[in-house]
Amino acid sequence: MGTVKVKDRQTLLDIALQTSGSVEAVMELAIANGRSVTAALEDGEELETVEVADATVVERYAVEGVCLATEVEN
């Protein structure tokens, strides 16, 4: 595994999908980083990544330059 730097408005679900290729990895990601699934993330914060579940998804996001950021601002 490695680390990922959080970008503005990203959630743990975004990070899980972008780095592992699966939203199911969100629990493992939360545990690995001592966070709750719904925790707000800070822009620039570094998180430990988890095992890749679907390399095709991860590769596709990387090739297309997709950076998921779905947090809703109040």
Coordinates of N, CA and C in Angstrom, one line a residue:
M1 N 0.8 -1.2 0.0 CA 0.0 0.0 0.0 C 0.9 1.2 0.0
G2 N 0.2 2.4 0.0 CA 1.0 3.6 0.0 C 0.2 4.7 0.7
T3 N 0.4 5.9 0.2 CA -0.4 7.1 0.8 C -1.0 7.8 -0.4
V4 N -2.0 8.6 0.0 CA -2.7 9.5 -1.0 C -2.9 10.8 -0.3
K5 N -2.7 11.9 -1.1 CA -3.0 13.2 -0.5 C -4.4 13.6 -0.9
V6 N -5.2 14.0 0.1 CA -6.6 14.3 0.0 C -6.7 15.7 -0.8
K7 N -7.6 15.8 -1.7 CA -7.9 17.0 -2.4 C -9.2 17.6 -1.9
D8 N -9.4 18.9 -2.2 CA -10.5 19.6 -1.7 C -11.8 18.9 -2.0
R9 N -12.7 18.8 -1.0 CA -14.0 18.2 -1.1 C -14.1 16.7 -1.3
Q10 N -12.9 16.0 -1.0 CA -13.0 14.5 -1.1 C -13.4 13.9 0.2
T11 N -14.1 12.8 0.0 CA -14.6 12.0 1.2 C -13.9 10.7 1.2
L12 N -14.0 9.9 2.3 CA -13.4 8.6 2.3 C -14.0 7.7 1.2
L13 N -15.2 7.8 0.9 CA -15.8 7.1 -0.3 C -15.1 7.4 -1.6
D14 N -14.8 8.7 -1.8 CA -14.1 9.1 -3.0 C -12.7 8.5 -3.0
I15 N -12.0 8.5 -1.9 CA -10.6 8.0 -1.8 C -10.7 6.5 -2.0
A16 N -11.6 5.8 -1.4 CA -11.7 4.3 -1.5 C -11.9 3.9 -3.0
L17 N -12.8 4.6 -3.7 CA -13.1 4.3 -5.1 C -11.9 4.6 -6.0
Q18 N -11.3 5.8 -5.7 CA -10.1 6.2 -6.5 C -8.9 5.3 -6.3
T19 N -8.6 4.9 -5.1 CA -7.4 4.2 -4.8 C -7.5 2.7 -4.8
S20 N -8.7 2.2 -4.5 CA -8.9 0.7 -4.5 C -9.8 0.2 -5.6
G21 N -10.6 1.1 -6.2 CA -11.5 0.7 -7.3 C -12.8 0.2 -6.8
S22 N -13.0 0.3 -5.5 CA -14.3 -0.2 -4.9 C -14.7 0.6 -3.7
V23 N -16.0 0.9 -3.6 CA -16.5 1.6 -2.5 C -16.6 0.7 -1.2
E24 N -16.6 -0.6 -1.5 CA -16.6 -1.5 -0.3 C -15.3 -1.4 0.5
A25 N -14.3 -0.8 0.0 CA -13.0 -0.6 0.7 C -13.1 0.5 1.7
V26 N -14.2 1.3 1.8 CA -14.3 2.4 2.6 C -14.1 2.1 4.1
M27 N -14.6 0.9 4.6 CA -14.5 0.5 6.0 C -13.0 0.2 6.3
E28 N -12.4 -0.5 5.4 CA -10.9 -0.8 5.6 C -10.1 0.4 5.6
L29 N -10.4 1.4 4.7 CA -9.7 2.6 4.6 C -9.9 3.5 5.9
A30 N -11.1 3.5 6.4 CA -11.4 4.2 7.6 C -10.6 3.6 8.8
I31 N -10.6 2.3 8.9 CA -9.9 1.6 10.0 C -8.4 1.9 9.9
A32 N -7.9 1.8 8.7 CA -6.4 2.0 8.5 C -6.0 3.4 8.9
N33 N -6.9 4.3 8.8 CA -6.5 5.7 9.1 C -7.2 6.2 10.4
G34 N -7.8 5.3 11.2 CA -8.4 5.8 12.4 C -9.4 6.8 12.3
R35 N -10.2 6.7 11.3 CA -11.3 7.7 11.0 C -12.6 7.0 10.9
S36 N -13.7 7.8 11.1 CA -15.0 7.3 10.8 C -15.3 7.4 9.3
V37 N -16.2 6.6 8.8 CA -16.6 6.6 7.4 C -17.1 8.0 7.0
T38 N -17.7 8.7 7.9 CA -18.3 10.0 7.6 C -17.4 11.2 8.0
A39 N -16.2 10.9 8.4 CA -15.3 12.0 8.9 C -15.0 13.0 7.7
A40 N -15.0 14.3 8.1 CA -14.6 15.3 7.1 C -13.0 15.2 7.0
L41 N -12.6 15.3 5.7 CA -11.2 15.3 5.4 C -10.7 16.7 5.1
E42 N -9.4 16.9 5.4 CA -8.8 18.2 5.1 C -8.0 18.2 3.8
D43 N -8.1 19.2 3.0 CA -7.3 19.4 1.8 C -5.9 19.3 2.2
G44 N -5.1 18.4 1.5 CA -3.7 18.2 1.7 C -3.4 17.1 2.7
E45 N -4.3 16.6 3.5 CA -4.1 15.6 4.4 C -3.6 14.3 3.7
E46 N -2.7 13.5 4.3 CA -2.3 12.3 3.7 C -2.9 11.1 4.5
L47 N -3.4 10.1 3.7 CA -4.1 8.9 4.2 C -3.3 7.7 3.7
E48 N -3.3 6.7 4.5 CA -2.8 5.4 4.1 C -3.8 4.8 3.1
T49 N -3.4 4.1 2.1 CA -4.3 3.5 1.2 C -4.4 2.0 1.5
V50 N -5.3 1.3 1.0 CA -5.6 -0.1 1.2 C -5.4 -0.9 -0.1
E51 N -5.5 -2.2 0.0 CA -5.3 -3.1 -1.1 C -6.2 -2.7 -2.3
V52 N -5.7 -2.8 -3.5 CA -6.6 -2.5 -4.7 C -7.5 -3.7 -4.9
A53 N -8.8 -3.4 -5.0 CA -9.8 -4.4 -5.2 C -10.1 -4.6 -6.7
D54 N -10.1 -3.5 -7.5 CA -10.3 -3.5 -8.9 C -9.4 -2.6 -9.6
A55 N -8.3 -3.2 -10.1 CA -7.2 -2.4 -10.8 C -7.7 -1.7 -12.0
T56 N -8.7 -2.3 -12.7 CA -9.2 -1.7 -13.9 C -9.8 -0.3 -13.6
V57 N -10.6 -0.2 -12.5 CA -11.2 1.1 -12.1 C -10.1 2.1 -11.8
V58 N -9.1 1.7 -11.0 CA -8.0 2.5 -10.5 C -7.3 3.0 -11.7
E59 N -6.9 2.1 -12.7 CA -6.2 2.5 -13.9 C -7.0 3.5 -14.7
R60 N -8.3 3.2 -14.9 CA -9.1 4.1 -15.7 C -9.2 5.5 -15.2
Y61 N -9.4 5.6 -13.9 CA -9.4 6.9 -13.3 C -8.1 7.7 -13.5
A62 N -7.0 6.9 -13.3 CA -5.6 7.5 -13.5 C -5.4 8.0 -14.9
V63 N -5.8 7.2 -15.9 CA -5.6 7.5 -17.3 C -6.5 8.7 -17.7
E64 N -7.7 8.7 -17.2 CA -8.6 9.8 -17.6 C -8.4 11.0 -16.7
G65 N -7.6 11.0 -15.7 CA -7.3 12.1 -14.8 C -8.5 12.4 -13.9
V66 N -9.3 11.4 -13.6 CA -10.5 11.6 -12.7 C -10.1 11.7 -11.3
C67 N -10.6 12.8 -10.6 CA -10.3 13.0 -9.2 C -11.7 13.2 -8.6
L68 N -12.2 12.2 -7.9 CA -13.6 12.2 -7.3 C -13.5 13.2 -6.1
A69 N -14.6 14.1 -6.0 CA -14.7 15.0 -4.9 C -16.2 15.3 -4.8
T70 N -16.8 14.5 -3.9 CA -18.3 14.6 -3.8 C -18.8 15.3 -2.5
E71 N -18.0 15.8 -1.7 CA -18.4 16.4 -0.4 C -19.3 17.6 -0.7
V72 N -20.5 17.6 0.0 CA -21.4 18.7 -0.2 C -21.0 19.8 0.8
E73 N -20.9 21.1 0.2 CA -20.6 22.2 1.1 C -21.9 22.7 1.7
N74 N -21.9 23.1 2.9 CA -23.1 23.7 3.6 C -23.1 25.2 3.4

